[in-house]
Tab-separated table of C-alpha atoms in Angstrom:
chain	number	residue	atom	x	y	z
U	106	MET	CA	0.000	0.000	0.000
U	107	THR	CA	1.383	3.428	-0.894
U	108	ASN	CA	1.626	6.117	1.720
U	109	GLN	CA	-0.994	8.110	-0.138
U	110	ALA	CA	-3.415	5.199	-0.032
U	111	ALA	CA	-2.739	4.657	3.660
U	112	ASN	CA	-3.363	8.333	4.323
U	113	ASP	CA	-6.570	8.254	2.321
U	114	ARG	CA	-7.793	5.229	4.215
U	115	GLN	CA	-6.988	6.842	7.517
U	116	LYS	CA	-8.800	10.004	6.449
U	117	GLN	CA	-11.884	8.004	5.545
U	118	GLU	CA	-11.817	6.178	8.854
U	119	THR	CA	-11.524	9.413	10.810
U	120	SER	CA	-14.369	11.083	8.957
U	121	ALA	CA	-16.552	8.013	9.408
U	122	MET	CA	-15.888	8.098	13.136
U	123	VAL	CA	-16.494	11.816	13.660
U	124	GLY	CA	-20.053	13.074	13.306
U	125	PRO	CA	-20.821	16.493	11.807
U	126	PRO	CA	-20.259	19.735	13.728
U	127	LEU	CA	-24.005	20.173	14.231
U	128	TRP	CA	-23.548	23.466	16.059
U	129	LEU	CA	-21.557	26.286	14.520
U	130	LEU	CA	-20.990	29.339	16.701
U	131	ALA	CA	-19.911	32.355	14.680
U	132	GLU	CA	-18.369	34.911	17.000
U	133	LEU	CA	-18.559	37.873	14.647
U	134	THR	CA	-16.788	40.437	16.830
U	135	TYR	CA	-15.450	40.722	20.375
U	136	ASP	CA	-16.544	44.349	20.488
U	137	CYS	CA	-19.515	44.969	22.782
U	138	PRO	CA	-21.416	47.966	24.157
U	139	LEU	CA	-21.772	46.263	27.569
U	140	HIS	CA	-19.231	45.576	30.331
U	141	CYS	CA	-20.664	42.542	32.142
U	142	PRO	CA	-18.246	41.104	34.700
U	143	TYR	CA	-19.535	37.576	33.982
U	144	CYS	CA	-18.508	37.662	30.312
U	145	SER	CA	-16.779	34.486	29.100
U	146	ASN	CA	-14.876	36.272	26.301
U	147	PRO	CA	-11.064	36.293	26.585
U	148	THR	CA	-9.755	39.056	28.838
U	149	GLN	CA	-7.079	39.921	26.300
U	150	LEU	CA	-8.405	42.479	23.881
U	151	SER	CA	-8.362	41.580	20.242
U	152	GLU	CA	-8.188	43.949	17.329
U	153	THR	CA	-11.379	44.432	15.342
U	154	LYS	CA	-9.286	45.048	12.223
U	155	ASN	CA	-8.378	41.329	12.135
U	156	GLU	CA	-12.036	40.296	11.905
U	157	LEU	CA	-13.101	37.951	9.103
U	158	THR	CA	-14.674	39.644	6.100
U	159	THR	CA	-18.188	38.966	4.830
U	160	GLU	CA	-16.804	36.731	2.055
U	161	GLN	CA	-14.683	34.748	4.501
U	162	TRP	CA	-17.713	34.103	6.688
U	163	PHE	CA	-19.702	32.989	3.613
U	164	GLN	CA	-16.981	30.437	2.928
U	165	VAL	CA	-17.069	29.183	6.534
U	166	PHE	CA	-20.862	28.751	6.338
U	167	ASN	CA	-20.630	26.910	3.019
U	168	GLN	CA	-18.000	24.482	4.228
U	169	ALA	CA	-19.651	23.838	7.594
U	170	ARG	CA	-23.062	23.268	5.988
U	171	ASP	CA	-21.496	20.769	3.563
U	172	LEU	CA	-20.274	18.809	6.583
U	173	GLY	CA	-23.789	18.724	8.037
U	174	ALA	CA	-23.795	21.722	10.403
U	175	VAL	CA	-27.406	22.806	10.934
U	176	GLN	CA	-27.598	25.193	13.898
U	177	LEU	CA	-25.782	28.492	13.449
U	178	GLY	CA	-25.386	30.991	16.280
U	179	PHE	CA	-24.391	34.587	15.579
U	180	SER	CA	-22.636	35.708	18.695
U	181	GLY	CA	-19.757	37.830	19.929
U	182	GLY	CA	-19.222	40.286	21.628
U	183	GLU	CA	-22.257	41.948	20.170
U	184	PRO	CA	-23.026	40.608	16.677
U	185	LEU	CA	-25.262	43.599	15.879
U	186	LEU	CA	-22.097	45.697	15.609
U	187	ARG	CA	-21.397	43.940	12.308
U	188	LYS	CA	-23.067	45.950	9.569
U	189	ASP	CA	-23.154	42.881	7.335
U	190	LEU	CA	-25.209	40.844	9.833
U	191	GLU	CA	-28.287	40.868	7.565
U	192	ALA	CA	-26.184	39.623	4.638
U	193	LEU	CA	-24.653	36.867	6.783
U	194	VAL	CA	-28.113	35.798	7.985
U	195	LYS	CA	-29.531	35.713	4.466
U	196	TYR	CA	-26.608	33.730	3.072
U	197	SER	CA	-26.636	31.119	5.818
U	198	ARG	CA	-30.431	30.817	5.878
U	199	ASP	CA	-30.407	30.159	2.123
U	200	LEU	CA	-27.949	27.317	2.789
U	201	GLY	CA	-30.522	25.744	5.133
U	202	PHE	CA	-29.082	26.729	8.522
U	203	TYR	CA	-31.376	27.396	11.469
U	204	THR	CA	-30.156	30.878	12.361
U	205	ASN	CA	-29.931	32.095	15.965
U	206	LEU	CA	-29.029	35.658	16.923
U	207	ILE	CA	-27.496	35.840	20.395
U	208	THR	CA	-27.584	39.488	21.385
U	209	SER	CA	-27.568	41.957	24.251
U	210	GLY	CA	-30.368	43.823	22.474
U	211	ILE	CA	-28.247	46.988	22.405
U	212	GLY	CA	-28.202	48.247	18.824
U	213	LEU	CA	-31.494	46.590	17.889
U	214	THR	CA	-34.313	48.674	16.494
U	215	GLU	CA	-37.788	47.655	15.418
U	216	LYS	CA	-36.715	48.271	11.864
U	217	ARG	CA	-33.621	46.070	12.149
U	218	ILE	CA	-35.656	43.265	13.732
U	219	GLY	CA	-37.858	43.478	10.628
U	220	LYS	CA	-34.911	43.494	8.246
U	221	LEU	CA	-33.387	40.461	9.937
U	222	LYS	CA	-36.742	38.690	9.625
U	223	GLU	CA	-36.768	39.447	5.899
U	224	ALA	CA	-33.248	38.047	5.675
U	225	GLY	CA	-34.590	34.810	7.179
U	226	LEU	CA	-33.448	34.966	10.803
U	227	ASP	CA	-35.183	32.159	12.744
U	228	HIS	CA	-34.735	33.076	16.387
U	229	ILE	CA	-33.494	35.844	18.664
U	230	GLN	CA	-31.999	35.333	22.101
U	231	ILE	CA	-31.708	38.426	24.305
U	232	SER	CA	-29.610	38.559	27.441
U	233	PHE	CA	-30.744	40.373	30.582
U	234	GLN	CA	-28.602	41.139	33.622
U	235	GLY	CA	-31.408	41.735	36.118
U	236	ALA	CA	-35.155	42.162	36.551
U	237	ASP	CA	-35.135	45.939	36.980
U	238	PRO	CA	-33.268	48.887	35.415
U	239	GLU	CA	-31.220	49.639	38.518
U	240	LEU	CA	-29.512	46.264	38.874
U	241	ASN	CA	-29.541	45.362	35.181
U	242	ASP	CA	-27.758	48.540	34.146
U	243	ALA	CA	-25.278	48.410	37.036
U	244	ILE	CA	-24.167	44.895	36.020
U	245	ALA	CA	-24.176	45.730	32.320
U	246	GLY	CA	-22.227	48.924	32.986
U	247	ARG	CA	-24.479	50.957	30.707
U	248	GLY	CA	-27.343	53.287	31.460
U	249	ASN	CA	-30.742	52.643	29.881
U	250	ALA	CA	-29.762	49.101	28.836
U	251	TYR	CA	-32.756	47.531	30.609
U	252	GLN	CA	-35.350	49.710	28.903
U	253	GLN	CA	-33.774	49.033	25.507
U	254	LYS	CA	-33.788	45.257	26.110
U	255	PHE	CA	-37.375	45.377	27.374
U	256	ASP	CA	-38.614	47.299	24.324
U	257	MET	CA	-36.730	45.081	21.897
U	258	ALA	CA	-37.983	41.875	23.519
U	259	LYS	CA	-41.534	43.176	23.054
U	260	SER	CA	-40.817	43.927	19.417
U	261	VAL	CA	-39.164	40.532	18.784
U	262	LYS	CA	-42.351	38.779	19.911
U	263	ALA	CA	-44.614	41.258	18.099
U	264	GLN	CA	-42.740	40.459	14.889
U	265	GLY	CA	-43.371	36.744	15.301
U	266	TYR	CA	-40.004	35.303	16.301
U	267	PRO	CA	-39.423	32.499	18.766
U	268	MET	CA	-37.600	34.211	21.628
U	269	VAL	CA	-35.213	32.934	24.263
U	270	LEU	CA	-34.257	35.108	27.204
U	271	ASN	CA	-30.946	34.462	28.886
U	272	PHE	CA	-30.273	35.548	32.448
U	273	VAL	CA	-26.758	34.883	33.667
U	274	LEU	CA	-27.228	34.384	37.387
U	275	SER	CA	-24.697	35.218	40.053
U	276	LYS	CA	-24.883	36.358	43.630
U	277	GLN	CA	-25.413	39.844	42.195
U	278	ASN	CA	-28.883	39.042	40.893
U	279	LEU	CA	-29.919	35.649	42.297
U	280	GLU	CA	-32.270	37.245	44.817
U	281	GLN	CA	-34.332	38.617	41.935
U	282	ILE	CA	-35.109	35.173	40.562
U	283	THR	CA	-38.867	35.390	41.095
U	284	ASP	CA	-39.008	38.858	39.511
U	285	ILE	CA	-36.893	37.537	36.648
U	286	MET	CA	-39.446	34.790	36.002
U	287	ARG	CA	-42.327	37.304	36.187
U	288	LEU	CA	-40.523	39.558	33.704
U	289	SER	CA	-40.062	36.580	31.363
U	290	CYS	CA	-43.811	35.914	31.450
U	291	GLU	CA	-44.595	39.570	30.775
U	292	LEU	CA	-42.274	39.517	27.770
U	293	GLU	CA	-43.843	36.251	26.493
U	294	ALA	CA	-40.530	34.432	26.155
U	295	ASP	CA	-40.688	30.901	24.764
U	296	TYR	CA	-37.631	29.585	26.598
U	297	VAL	CA	-35.769	31.172	29.496
U	298	GLU	CA	-32.268	30.184	30.478
U	299	LEU	CA	-31.669	30.809	34.165
U	300	ALA	CA	-28.010	30.002	33.853
U	301	THR	CA	-25.614	30.430	36.705
U	302	ALA	CA	-22.422	32.027	35.425
U	303	GLN	CA	-19.700	29.688	34.240
U	304	TYR	CA	-16.268	30.787	35.256
U	305	TYR	CA	-14.259	31.541	32.131
U	306	GLY	CA	-12.672	34.728	30.800
U	307	TRP	CA	-13.816	37.788	32.755
U	308	ALA	CA	-16.023	35.625	34.939
U	309	TYR	CA	-13.025	33.601	36.153
U	310	GLU	CA	-11.291	36.816	37.230
U	311	ASN	CA	-14.467	37.928	39.006
U	312	ARG	CA	-15.435	34.554	40.431
U	313	ASP	CA	-15.426	35.670	44.071
U	314	HIS	CA	-17.976	38.345	43.191
U	315	LEU	CA	-20.218	36.000	41.208
U	316	LEU	CA	-20.229	32.500	42.709
U	317	PRO	CA	-23.268	32.139	44.973
U	318	SER	CA	-23.307	30.080	48.138
U	319	ARG	CA	-24.931	26.657	48.247
U	320	GLU	CA	-27.736	28.072	50.423
U	321	GLN	CA	-28.496	30.802	47.872
U	322	LEU	CA	-28.671	28.223	45.101
U	323	VAL	CA	-30.905	25.819	46.992
U	324	GLU	CA	-33.299	28.678	47.722
U	325	ALA	CA	-33.255	29.856	44.082
U	326	GLU	CA	-33.990	26.359	42.823
U	327	ARG	CA	-36.873	26.030	45.270
U	328	LEU	CA	-38.340	29.309	44.001
U	329	VAL	CA	-38.006	28.162	40.376
U	330	ASN	CA	-39.806	24.901	41.136
U	331	GLU	CA	-42.544	26.761	43.011
U	332	PHE	CA	-43.024	29.119	40.063
U	333	ARG	CA	-43.162	26.212	37.587
U	334	GLU	CA	-45.943	24.567	39.619
U	335	GLN	CA	-48.007	27.749	39.408
U	336	GLN	CA	-47.544	27.947	35.628
U	337	GLN	CA	-49.730	24.857	35.015
U	338	GLY	CA	-48.042	24.176	31.684
U	339	LYS	CA	-48.509	27.748	30.415
U	340	GLY	CA	-45.978	30.471	29.647
U	341	PRO	CA	-42.222	30.228	29.192
U	342	HIS	CA	-40.235	27.038	29.591
U	343	PHE	CA	-37.685	27.747	32.336
U	344	ILE	CA	-34.313	26.032	32.218
U	345	PHE	CA	-32.386	26.310	35.485
U	346	VAL	CA	-28.673	25.632	35.168
U	347	THR	CA	-26.750	25.236	38.424
U	348	PRO	CA	-23.013	25.929	38.479
U	349	ASP	CA	-20.889	22.812	38.236
U	350	TYR	CA	-18.890	23.924	41.292
U	351	PHE	CA	-21.652	22.441	43.445
U	352	GLU	CA	-21.740	19.106	41.617
U	353	THR	CA	-19.719	15.997	42.359
U	354	ARG	CA	-19.418	14.976	38.712
U	355	PRO	CA	-18.238	17.276	35.915
U	356	LYS	CA	-20.399	18.479	33.063
U	357	ALA	CA	-20.137	16.741	29.694
U	358	CYS	CA	-18.429	19.838	28.362
U	359	MET	CA	-19.432	20.684	24.778
U	360	ASN	CA	-21.011	17.220	24.598
U	361	GLY	CA	-17.460	15.918	24.198
U	362	TRP	CA	-14.479	17.660	22.616
U	363	GLY	CA	-14.821	17.936	18.836
U	364	SER	CA	-18.090	15.979	18.778
U	365	THR	CA	-20.805	18.554	18.129
U	366	PHE	CA	-19.603	22.142	18.568
U	367	LEU	CA	-17.406	24.295	16.402
U	368	THR	CA	-16.649	27.901	17.287
U	369	VAL	CA	-15.086	30.333	14.869
U	370	THR	CA	-13.712	33.443	16.587
U	371	PRO	CA	-13.732	36.959	15.097
U	372	ASP	CA	-10.215	36.540	13.672
U	373	GLY	CA	-10.955	33.118	12.168
U	374	SER	CA	-9.548	30.763	14.795
U	375	ALA	CA	-11.484	27.514	14.862
U	376	LEU	CA	-12.063	26.108	18.350
U	377	PRO	CA	-13.846	23.064	19.796
U	378	CYS	CA	-15.396	25.433	22.362
U	379	HIS	CA	-15.448	29.195	22.797
U	380	SER	CA	-12.941	29.136	25.696
U	381	ALA	CA	-10.401	26.721	24.229
U	382	LYS	CA	-8.058	29.465	23.022
U	383	MET	CA	-6.594	29.617	26.551
U	384	LEU	CA	-5.221	26.065	26.227
U	385	PRO	CA	-1.604	25.364	25.251
U	386	LEU	CA	-2.641	23.911	21.884
U	387	THR	CA	-2.219	25.453	18.446
U	388	PHE	CA	-5.625	25.923	16.891
U	389	PRO	CA	-6.154	26.237	13.147
U	390	ASN	CA	-7.519	29.270	11.334
U	391	VAL	CA	-10.264	29.180	8.716
U	392	LYS	CA	-8.134	31.496	6.566
U	393	ASP	CA	-5.570	28.678	6.164
U	394	LYS	CA	-7.618	25.471	6.252
U	395	SER	CA	-11.081	24.309	5.221
U	396	ILE	CA	-13.667	23.483	7.885
U	397	GLY	CA	-13.601	19.873	6.709
U	398	ASP	CA	-9.833	19.603	7.228
U	399	ILE	CA	-10.134	21.325	10.589
U	400	TRP	CA	-12.949	19.142	11.875
U	401	GLN	CA	-11.730	15.819	10.547
U	402	GLN	CA	-7.957	16.147	10.428
U	403	ASP	CA	-6.628	18.836	12.702
U	404	PHE	CA	-4.420	17.721	15.567
U	405	SER	CA	-6.060	20.073	18.084
U	406	PHE	CA	-9.616	18.921	17.275
U	407	ASP	CA	-8.588	15.294	17.594
U	408	TYR	CA	-6.520	15.816	20.723
U	409	PHE	CA	-9.201	15.162	23.363
U	410	ARG	CA	-11.456	12.880	21.329
U	411	GLY	CA	-11.965	9.347	22.667
U	412	ASP	CA	-10.217	8.286	25.869
U	413	ASP	CA	-6.571	7.711	24.865
U	414	TRP	CA	-5.610	11.051	26.391
U	415	MET	CA	-7.301	10.398	29.725
U	416	PRO	CA	-5.390	10.130	32.987
U	417	GLN	CA	-6.655	8.230	36.020
U	418	PRO	CA	-9.165	8.308	37.622
U	419	CYS	CA	-10.965	9.098	34.322
U	420	LYS	CA	-9.520	6.270	32.262
U	421	GLY	CA	-10.800	3.514	34.540
U	422	CYS	CA	-14.047	5.304	35.423
U	423	ASP	CA	-17.342	3.758	34.320
U	424	GLU	CA	-18.798	7.256	33.821
U	425	LYS	CA	-16.181	8.428	31.305
U	426	GLU	CA	-18.621	8.003	28.393
U	427	LYS	CA	-21.046	10.265	30.218
U	428	ASP	CA	-18.886	13.290	31.066
U	429	PHE	CA	-15.708	12.745	28.967
U	430	GLY	CA	-13.570	13.793	31.942
U	431	GLY	CA	-15.285	17.191	32.147
U	432	CYS	CA	-14.029	20.548	30.968
U	433	ARG	CA	-10.458	20.824	29.654
U	434	CYS	CA	-10.384	24.597	30.185
U	435	GLN	CA	-11.489	24.252	33.790
U	436	ALA	CA	-8.812	21.612	34.433
U	437	PHE	CA	-6.214	23.905	32.885
U	438	MET	CA	-7.311	27.087	34.696
U	439	MET	CA	-7.399	25.427	38.092
U	440	THR	CA	-4.517	22.932	37.953
U	441	GLY	CA	-2.300	24.238	35.157
U	442	ASP	CA	-2.591	20.875	33.336
U	443	MET	CA	-5.259	20.554	30.645
U	444	HIS	CA	-5.062	16.729	30.726
U	445	LYS	CA	-6.159	16.379	34.332
U	446	THR	CA	-9.576	15.312	35.554
U	447	ASP	CA	-11.932	18.291	35.869
U	448	PRO	CA	-11.526	19.343	39.539
U	449	VAL	CA	-15.336	19.426	39.851
U	450	CYS	CA	-15.249	15.612	40.015
U	451	SER	CA	-15.141	14.393	43.601
U	452	LYS	CA	-12.733	11.651	42.440
U	453	SER	CA	-10.215	14.308	41.319
U	454	GLU	CA	-7.171	14.869	43.517
U	455	ASP	CA	-7.719	18.591	42.886
U	456	HIS	CA	-11.321	18.658	44.078
U	457	HIS	CA	-10.280	20.701	47.156
U	458	LEU	CA	-9.649	23.654	44.787
U	459	ILE	CA	-13.382	23.849	44.141
U	460	GLN	CA	-14.197	24.016	47.840
U	461	ALA	CA	-11.499	26.670	48.228
U	462	ALA	CA	-13.158	28.728	45.466
U	463	ILE	CA	-16.547	28.430	47.153
U	464	ASP	CA	-15.023	29.533	50.473
U	465	SER	CA	-13.107	32.375	48.858
U	466	ALA	CA	-16.318	33.745	47.307
U	467	ILE	CA	-17.836	34.311	50.745
U	468	GLU	CA	-15.631	37.352	51.201
U	469	PRO	CA	-13.994	38.665	48.019
U	470	SER	CA	-10.603	40.257	48.678
U	471	THR	CA	-10.097	42.006	45.330
U	472	PRO	CA	-12.360	44.534	43.582
U	473	ILE	CA	-14.662	43.432	40.752
U	474	LEU	CA	-13.400	44.039	37.214
U	475	LYS	CA	-15.735	45.311	34.595
U	476	ARG	CA	-15.208	43.961	31.121
U	477	VAL	CA	-13.189	46.421	29.075
U	478	ASN	CA	-13.876	46.773	25.388
U	479	GLN	CA	-11.571	47.958	22.707
U	480	LYS	CA	-13.459	51.112	21.819
U	481	ALA	CA	-14.450	51.921	25.357
U	482	MET	CA	-10.825	51.513	26.429
U	483	GLN	CA	-9.860	55.002	25.270
U	484	HIS	CA	-12.480	56.534	27.545
U	485	ALA	CA	-12.324	54.219	30.505
U	486	LYS	CA	-10.594	55.904	33.403
U	487	ASN	CA	-11.920	53.641	36.070
U	488	THR	CA	-12.428	49.991	35.246
U	489	GLN	CA	-13.954	49.067	38.562
U	490	LEU	CA	-17.659	48.563	38.755
U	491	SER	CA	-19.336	50.022	41.808
U	492	ILE	CA	-21.755	47.186	42.271
U	493	ALA	CA	-21.848	48.066	45.974
U	494	ARG	CA	-24.272	50.878	45.150
U	495	THR	CA	-26.922	48.484	43.976
U	496	LYS	CA	-29.250	46.483	46.162
U	497	VAL	CA	-27.632	43.078	46.173
Q	281	MET	CA	-46.322	19.618	35.389
Q	282	SER	CA	-48.151	17.623	38.075
Q	283	THR	CA	-51.331	17.135	36.030
Q	284	PRO	CA	-50.959	14.291	33.512
Q	285	ILE	CA	-51.586	15.269	29.904
Q	286	VAL	CA	-54.877	13.782	28.707
Q	287	PRO	CA	-54.385	12.362	25.185
Q	288	GLN	CA	-56.054	14.479	22.538
Q	289	LYS	CA	-58.852	12.845	20.610
Q	290	ILE	CA	-57.792	13.107	16.990
Q	291	SER	CA	-60.760	13.478	14.666
Q	292	PRO	CA	-60.607	13.044	10.859
Q	293	THR	CA	-61.873	16.596	10.321
Q	294	MET	CA	-59.183	18.210	12.458
Q	295	THR	CA	-56.630	20.320	10.536
Q	296	PRO	CA	-53.157	20.312	12.061
Q	297	SER	CA	-50.599	23.030	11.378
Q	298	LEU	CA	-46.932	23.452	12.255
Q	299	ASN	CA	-46.190	25.496	15.377
Q	300	PRO	CA	-44.267	28.486	13.939
Q	301	MET	CA	-41.679	27.891	16.666
Q	302	PHE	CA	-40.440	24.964	14.567
Q	303	ARG	CA	-38.963	24.625	11.105
Q	304	PHE	CA	-39.379	21.388	9.164
Q	305	GLN	CA	-36.805	20.376	6.571
Q	306	TRP	CA	-34.878	17.527	4.970
Q	307	GLU	CA	-31.340	17.157	6.358
Q	308	LYS	CA	-29.053	15.425	3.894
Q	309	ALA	CA	-26.314	14.773	6.474
Q	310	GLN	CA	-28.837	13.116	8.819
Q	311	ASP	CA	-30.616	11.302	5.983
Q	312	CYS	CA	-33.988	12.202	7.491
Q	313	PHE	CA	-36.516	14.972	7.993
Q	314	VAL	CA	-35.929	17.128	11.058
Q	315	LEU	CA	-37.668	19.756	13.144
Q	316	LEU	CA	-35.458	22.701	14.019
Q	317	PHE	CA	-36.075	25.069	16.903
Q	318	PRO	CA	-33.937	27.530	18.912
Q	319	GLU	CA	-30.610	25.762	19.390
Q	320	GLY	CA	-32.107	22.311	18.903
Q	321	MET	CA	-33.127	19.590	16.435
Q	322	VAL	CA	-35.513	16.635	16.482
Q	323	LYS	CA	-34.829	13.837	13.988
Q	324	LEU	CA	-37.998	12.294	12.570
Q	325	ASN	CA	-38.333	8.668	11.484
Q	326	GLY	CA	-39.527	7.783	7.991
Q	327	GLY	CA	-43.235	7.596	8.813
Q	328	ALA	CA	-43.237	10.826	10.789
Q	329	GLY	CA	-41.445	12.551	7.911
Q	330	GLU	CA	-44.096	11.352	5.431
Q	331	ILE	CA	-46.907	12.714	7.611
Q	332	MET	CA	-45.156	16.006	8.374
Q	333	GLN	CA	-44.643	16.703	4.663
Q	334	LEU	CA	-48.406	16.813	4.255
Q	335	ILE	CA	-49.106	19.149	7.156
Q	336	ASP	CA	-49.707	22.580	5.679
Q	337	GLY	CA	-52.508	23.997	7.824
Q	338	LYS	CA	-55.028	23.284	5.019
Q	339	GLN	CA	-55.382	19.489	4.768
Q	340	ASN	CA	-57.340	17.746	7.488
Q	341	VAL	CA	-56.402	14.419	9.071
Q	342	GLN	CA	-58.681	12.476	6.698
Q	343	LYS	CA	-57.076	14.024	3.630
Q	344	ILE	CA	-53.572	13.324	4.968
Q	345	THR	CA	-54.507	9.702	5.713
Q	346	ASP	CA	-56.038	9.215	2.232
Q	347	THR	CA	-52.921	10.580	0.556
Q	348	LEU	CA	-50.671	8.248	2.518
Q	349	ASN	CA	-52.928	5.214	1.942
Q	350	ASN	CA	-52.731	5.917	-1.798
Q	351	LYS	CA	-48.968	6.400	-1.674
Q	352	PHE	CA	-48.357	3.173	0.284
Q	353	PRO	CA	-51.116	0.775	-0.888
Q	354	ASP	CA	-49.375	-2.290	0.579
Q	355	ALA	CA	-49.004	-0.858	4.075
Q	356	GLY	CA	-52.582	-1.492	5.211
Q	357	ASP	CA	-54.745	1.266	6.702
Q	358	LEU	CA	-52.401	3.978	7.986
Q	359	ALA	CA	-55.089	5.873	9.930
Q	360	PRO	CA	-53.979	4.583	13.372
Q	361	ASP	CA	-50.356	5.574	12.658
Q	362	VAL	CA	-51.351	9.029	11.448
Q	363	HIS	CA	-53.585	9.576	14.491
Q	364	GLU	CA	-50.921	8.382	16.893
Q	365	PHE	CA	-48.206	10.605	15.426
Q	366	ILE	CA	-50.391	13.714	15.267
Q	367	ASN	CA	-51.480	13.101	18.835
Q	368	THR	CA	-47.862	12.900	19.996
Q	369	ALA	CA	-46.852	15.919	17.919
Q	370	ILE	CA	-49.619	18.027	19.489
Q	371	GLU	CA	-48.554	16.936	22.964
Q	372	LYS	CA	-44.990	17.944	22.147
Q	373	LYS	CA	-46.292	21.277	20.768
Q	374	TRP	CA	-44.784	20.624	17.331
Q	375	LEU	CA	-48.271	20.945	15.895
Q	376	TYR	CA	-51.290	23.113	16.579
Q	377	HIS	CA	-54.810	22.176	15.592
Q	378	ASP	CA	-57.984	24.130	14.920
């Protein structure tokens, strides 16, 4: 057998083994009008001038769709800052993608909601930071953000879209959970994600200010269940996501590395999850390689597939097919070794780090950082957020 | 959630329509029809795909059943299958009915 033939056979075997990247997350820009301290974007600023062009995104969509990608999320940063968003939506919708816009709502207008609908946008997800203007705008670091989100959510429903609301919960806003659910009903959301912050990017830096106590979480979950009972099958579907820090088994991060999710960052880096850039691996760029080559052949995408890479206790664990050893980024952030068992697992020798984080969050010793954006940077004199002024 | 869902009685004159929350399409990579919704996908089996293709908010259950009985003459009467699927699809809120 020639080398070429052997390579071809190996390629075929790999592609037969790996399913399609069903979920493509297109992070169009890291620029954002908000400054949320729970943001999972990288804390290192990136230049907007390196962003992919419209044509380059078209190519990404084409190649990913050919592989069988079907869900496409437009995210960021704030995707509305891209003036070609309507063109990107139309192009991808024509390819057969189900198109999701994941937005802060800042920069939306009734007219733009209509234009996006004409372009074929299927669904809009709006994030909220709190249930009232005072807390919402303090967390978001922008005045009038709440009112804008409220008005746009009304318009999204009036214009016939399915709508998801996303509340990132932390100890800053957890006490508002019942008001948050009432607001969701008023806005006629279809699905509501009550998602406790995950600690990546800015949120990792601010973890002490965000991570709730176990008691706060138990109470919040009780309130959610009570509210669901009263709904009697009507109104929004509430999805309550507890932080993995209070679990004894890790989450099945990204449904398994390189199994379902593909993120393309503003500058064209292709990642198996939106946080993976922090890992000491070299990730490919869509400017240099096709999506097919990236998904099926690239070293970094293959690196944590299967269980060959696993250390103990993962390798001998009968739950390894369920959680795939947990989150590689979390293992790396907390232990410095991306191969280790996710410290969330009670079988991990590093599990004590999780308890230490929970304890440390009881009394934060450093001030909270507000997310700094490239454009805002020139004007920002004080990057600390005075959350103390709000009623938390 | 505590009250059990009482199965809908499907009548031949009922006209089902797709809940606008969902999009129905053929997925080549999956080799089946699917329902797409915010950040999710349901894969439909062959029979469900055949029924869903006929649901347009105009044809009633009888018409859909007749079409399928004509299309698959050797399959026996498909009415029970059509009724069962439409019943499930209404419970799952994929379909509305008049």
